Short mmCIF file of C-alpha atoms in Angstrom, two decimals:
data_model
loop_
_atom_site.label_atom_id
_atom_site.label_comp_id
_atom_site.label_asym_id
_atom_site.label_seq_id
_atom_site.Cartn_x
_atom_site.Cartn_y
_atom_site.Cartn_z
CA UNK A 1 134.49 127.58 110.46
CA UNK A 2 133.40 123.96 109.53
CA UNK A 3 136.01 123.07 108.85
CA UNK A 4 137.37 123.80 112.22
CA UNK A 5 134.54 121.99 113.64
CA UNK A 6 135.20 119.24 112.11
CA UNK A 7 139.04 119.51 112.97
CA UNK A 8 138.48 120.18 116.60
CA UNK A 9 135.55 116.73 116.98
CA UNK A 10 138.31 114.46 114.64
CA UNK A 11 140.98 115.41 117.44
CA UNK A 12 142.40 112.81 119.77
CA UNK A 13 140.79 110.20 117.41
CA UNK A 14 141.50 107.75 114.85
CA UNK A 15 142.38 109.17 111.24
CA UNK A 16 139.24 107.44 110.05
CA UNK A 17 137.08 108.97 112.57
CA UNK A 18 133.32 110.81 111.26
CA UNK A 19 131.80 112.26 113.93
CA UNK A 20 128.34 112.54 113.24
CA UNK A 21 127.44 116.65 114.03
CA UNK A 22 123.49 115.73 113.93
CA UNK A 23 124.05 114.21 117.12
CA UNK A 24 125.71 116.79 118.85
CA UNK A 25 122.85 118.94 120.08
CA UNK A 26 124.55 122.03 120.81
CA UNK A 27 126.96 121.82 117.61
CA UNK A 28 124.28 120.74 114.95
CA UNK A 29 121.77 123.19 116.74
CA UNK A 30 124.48 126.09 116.45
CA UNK A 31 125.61 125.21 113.22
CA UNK A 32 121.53 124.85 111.85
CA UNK A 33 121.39 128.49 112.91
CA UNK A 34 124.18 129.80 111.00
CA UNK A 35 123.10 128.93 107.97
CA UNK A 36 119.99 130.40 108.59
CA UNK A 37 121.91 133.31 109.20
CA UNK A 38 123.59 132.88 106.53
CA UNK A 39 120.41 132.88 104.38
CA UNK A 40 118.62 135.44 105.76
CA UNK A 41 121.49 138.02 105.05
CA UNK A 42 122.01 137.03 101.57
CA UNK A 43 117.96 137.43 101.46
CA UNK A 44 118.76 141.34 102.79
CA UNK A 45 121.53 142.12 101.03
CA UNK A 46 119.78 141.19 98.07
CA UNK A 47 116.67 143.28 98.75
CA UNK A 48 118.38 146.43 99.26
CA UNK A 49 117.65 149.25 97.82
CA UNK A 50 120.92 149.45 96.53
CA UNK A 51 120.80 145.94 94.79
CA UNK A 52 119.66 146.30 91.33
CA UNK A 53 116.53 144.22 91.25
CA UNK A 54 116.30 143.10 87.48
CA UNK A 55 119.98 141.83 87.79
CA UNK A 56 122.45 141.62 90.32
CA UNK A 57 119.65 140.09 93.32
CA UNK A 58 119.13 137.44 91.04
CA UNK A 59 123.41 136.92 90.50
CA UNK A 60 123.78 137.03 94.14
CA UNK A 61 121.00 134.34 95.08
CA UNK A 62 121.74 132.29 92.18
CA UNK A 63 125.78 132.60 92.74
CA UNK A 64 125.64 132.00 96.58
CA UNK A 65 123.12 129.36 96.88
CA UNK A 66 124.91 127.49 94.54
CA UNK A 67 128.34 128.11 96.46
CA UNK A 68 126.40 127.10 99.34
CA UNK A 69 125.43 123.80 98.20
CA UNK A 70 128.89 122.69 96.59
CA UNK A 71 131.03 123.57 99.57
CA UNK A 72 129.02 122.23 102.12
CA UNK A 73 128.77 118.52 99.55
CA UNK A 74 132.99 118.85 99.58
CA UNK A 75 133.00 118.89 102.94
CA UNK A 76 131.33 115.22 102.95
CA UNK A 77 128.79 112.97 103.21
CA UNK A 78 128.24 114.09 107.71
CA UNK A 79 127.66 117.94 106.73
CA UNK A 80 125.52 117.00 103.58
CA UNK A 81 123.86 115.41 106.11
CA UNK A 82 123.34 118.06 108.91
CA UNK A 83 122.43 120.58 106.20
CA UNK A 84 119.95 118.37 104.23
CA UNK A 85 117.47 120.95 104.82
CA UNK A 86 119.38 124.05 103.79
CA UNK A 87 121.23 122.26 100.78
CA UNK A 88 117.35 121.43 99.32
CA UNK A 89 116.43 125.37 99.96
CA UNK A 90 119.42 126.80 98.43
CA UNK A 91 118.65 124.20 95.47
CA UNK A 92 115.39 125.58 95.10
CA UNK A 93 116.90 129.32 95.64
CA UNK A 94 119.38 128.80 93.12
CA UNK A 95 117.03 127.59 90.22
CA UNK A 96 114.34 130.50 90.94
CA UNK A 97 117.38 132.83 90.52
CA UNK A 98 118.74 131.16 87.60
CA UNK A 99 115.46 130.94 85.68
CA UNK A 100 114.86 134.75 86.83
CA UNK A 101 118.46 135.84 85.53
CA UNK A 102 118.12 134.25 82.04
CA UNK A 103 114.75 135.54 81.72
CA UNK A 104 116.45 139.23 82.17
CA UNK A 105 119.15 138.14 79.72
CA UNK A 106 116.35 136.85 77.62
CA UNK A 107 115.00 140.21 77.84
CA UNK A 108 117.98 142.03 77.14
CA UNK A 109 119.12 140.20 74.15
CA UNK A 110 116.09 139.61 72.29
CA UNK A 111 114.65 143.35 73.06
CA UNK A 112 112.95 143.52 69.77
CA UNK A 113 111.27 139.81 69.71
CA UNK A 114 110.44 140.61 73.25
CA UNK A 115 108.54 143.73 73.07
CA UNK A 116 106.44 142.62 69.87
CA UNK A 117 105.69 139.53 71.70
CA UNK A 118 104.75 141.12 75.18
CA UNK A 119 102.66 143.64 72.85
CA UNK A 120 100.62 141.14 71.38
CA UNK A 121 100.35 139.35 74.67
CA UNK A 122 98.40 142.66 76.16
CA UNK A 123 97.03 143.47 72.99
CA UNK A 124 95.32 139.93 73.17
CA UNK A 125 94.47 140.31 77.18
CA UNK A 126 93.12 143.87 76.74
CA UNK A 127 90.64 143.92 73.34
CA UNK A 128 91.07 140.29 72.08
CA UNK A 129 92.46 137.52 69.46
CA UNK A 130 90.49 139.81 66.96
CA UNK A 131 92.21 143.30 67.40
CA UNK A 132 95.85 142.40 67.08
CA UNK A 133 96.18 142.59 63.67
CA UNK A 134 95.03 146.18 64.04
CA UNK A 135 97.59 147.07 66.21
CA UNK A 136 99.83 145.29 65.21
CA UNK A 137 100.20 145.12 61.18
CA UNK A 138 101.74 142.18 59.41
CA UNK A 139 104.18 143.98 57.87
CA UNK A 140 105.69 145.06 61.26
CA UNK A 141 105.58 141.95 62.62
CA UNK A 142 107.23 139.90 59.86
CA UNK A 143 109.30 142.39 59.62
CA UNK A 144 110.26 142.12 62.86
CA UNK A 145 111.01 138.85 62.98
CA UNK A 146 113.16 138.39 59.76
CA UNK A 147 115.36 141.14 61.04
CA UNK A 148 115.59 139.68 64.70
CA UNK A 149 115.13 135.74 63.94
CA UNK A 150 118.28 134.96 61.58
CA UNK A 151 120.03 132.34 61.92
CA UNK A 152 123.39 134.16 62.66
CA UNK A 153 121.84 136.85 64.97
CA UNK A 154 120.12 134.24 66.75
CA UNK A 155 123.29 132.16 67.38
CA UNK A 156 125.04 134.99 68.48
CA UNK A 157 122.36 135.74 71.20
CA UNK A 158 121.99 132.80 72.05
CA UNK A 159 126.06 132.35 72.47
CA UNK A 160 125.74 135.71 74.57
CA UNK A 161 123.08 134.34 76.84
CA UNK A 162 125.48 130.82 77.06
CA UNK A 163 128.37 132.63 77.94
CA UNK A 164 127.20 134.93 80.91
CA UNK A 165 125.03 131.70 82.39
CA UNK A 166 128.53 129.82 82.15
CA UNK A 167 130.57 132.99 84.03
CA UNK A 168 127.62 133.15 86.69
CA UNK A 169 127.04 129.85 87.08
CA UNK A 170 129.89 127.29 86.28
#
């Protein structure tokens, strides 16, 4: 549909021709409130029910505020312009989503380290510093962390973690 737009206000003109949307009330008004539109579905279709909160909201911000942002730059330097306001949101949108998606993948890879950490976290929150070694023995925690920190099976994660940011987010 931009692109149209811009077709239809470059016709009859020079090849070099920019027409400047922002000052076309009814167009740049119009066009504002698409991508508000725009915005405010991927917002709903995101909090559905039927979305899968922990993952796929976070894929679908991340994924279309980022395809937001990159076709509408393309498109040049006059609709970078007109959606100044939109591009800077979906920015922000995008790297909320992003830092919310690897924290999942974070949490999915590194279940073990995870759980002993987030452990002693509310150990430490509920009873205190003093109490964690109580509920948390040595032995389990070392443990723990020989068996999940290795060099191999943490570049493996970690090459797990690169790979499905790189798919999501190219």
């Amino acid at each position: 549909y931009l692109d149209h737009v811009l077709i239809c206000c470059k016709a009859g003109r020079p090849k070099d021709y920019t027409p400047n949307l922002a000052k076309i009330k009814v167009v740049s008004y119009y066009l504002q409130k698409m991508a508000s539109a725009l915005f405010a579905s991927l917002n709903e279709c995101a909090e559905r029910e039927t979305t899968d909160q922990q993952y796929a909201a976070n894929v679908m911000r991340m994924e279309n505020s980022y395809f937001f942002t990159q076709g509408i730059k393309q498109r040049g330097i006059e609709l970078t312009t007109l959606y100044a306001k939109q591009i800077t949101g979906a920015s922000v949108i995008c790297k909320q989503s992003t830092d919310a998606y690897l924290g999942w993948m974070i949490k999915r890879e590194f279940k073990a380290m995870h759980s002993l950490f987030s452990n002693i976290s509310r150990i430490r929150k509920d009873v205190g510093d003093a109490d964690v070694p109580i509920h948390v023995p040595r032995a389990q925690f070392v443990r723990t962390l020989q068996k999940e920190s290795s060099k191999e099976i943490m570049k493996e994660k970690i090459g797990v973690v690169y790979a499905r940011m790189e798919s999501a987010h190219p």
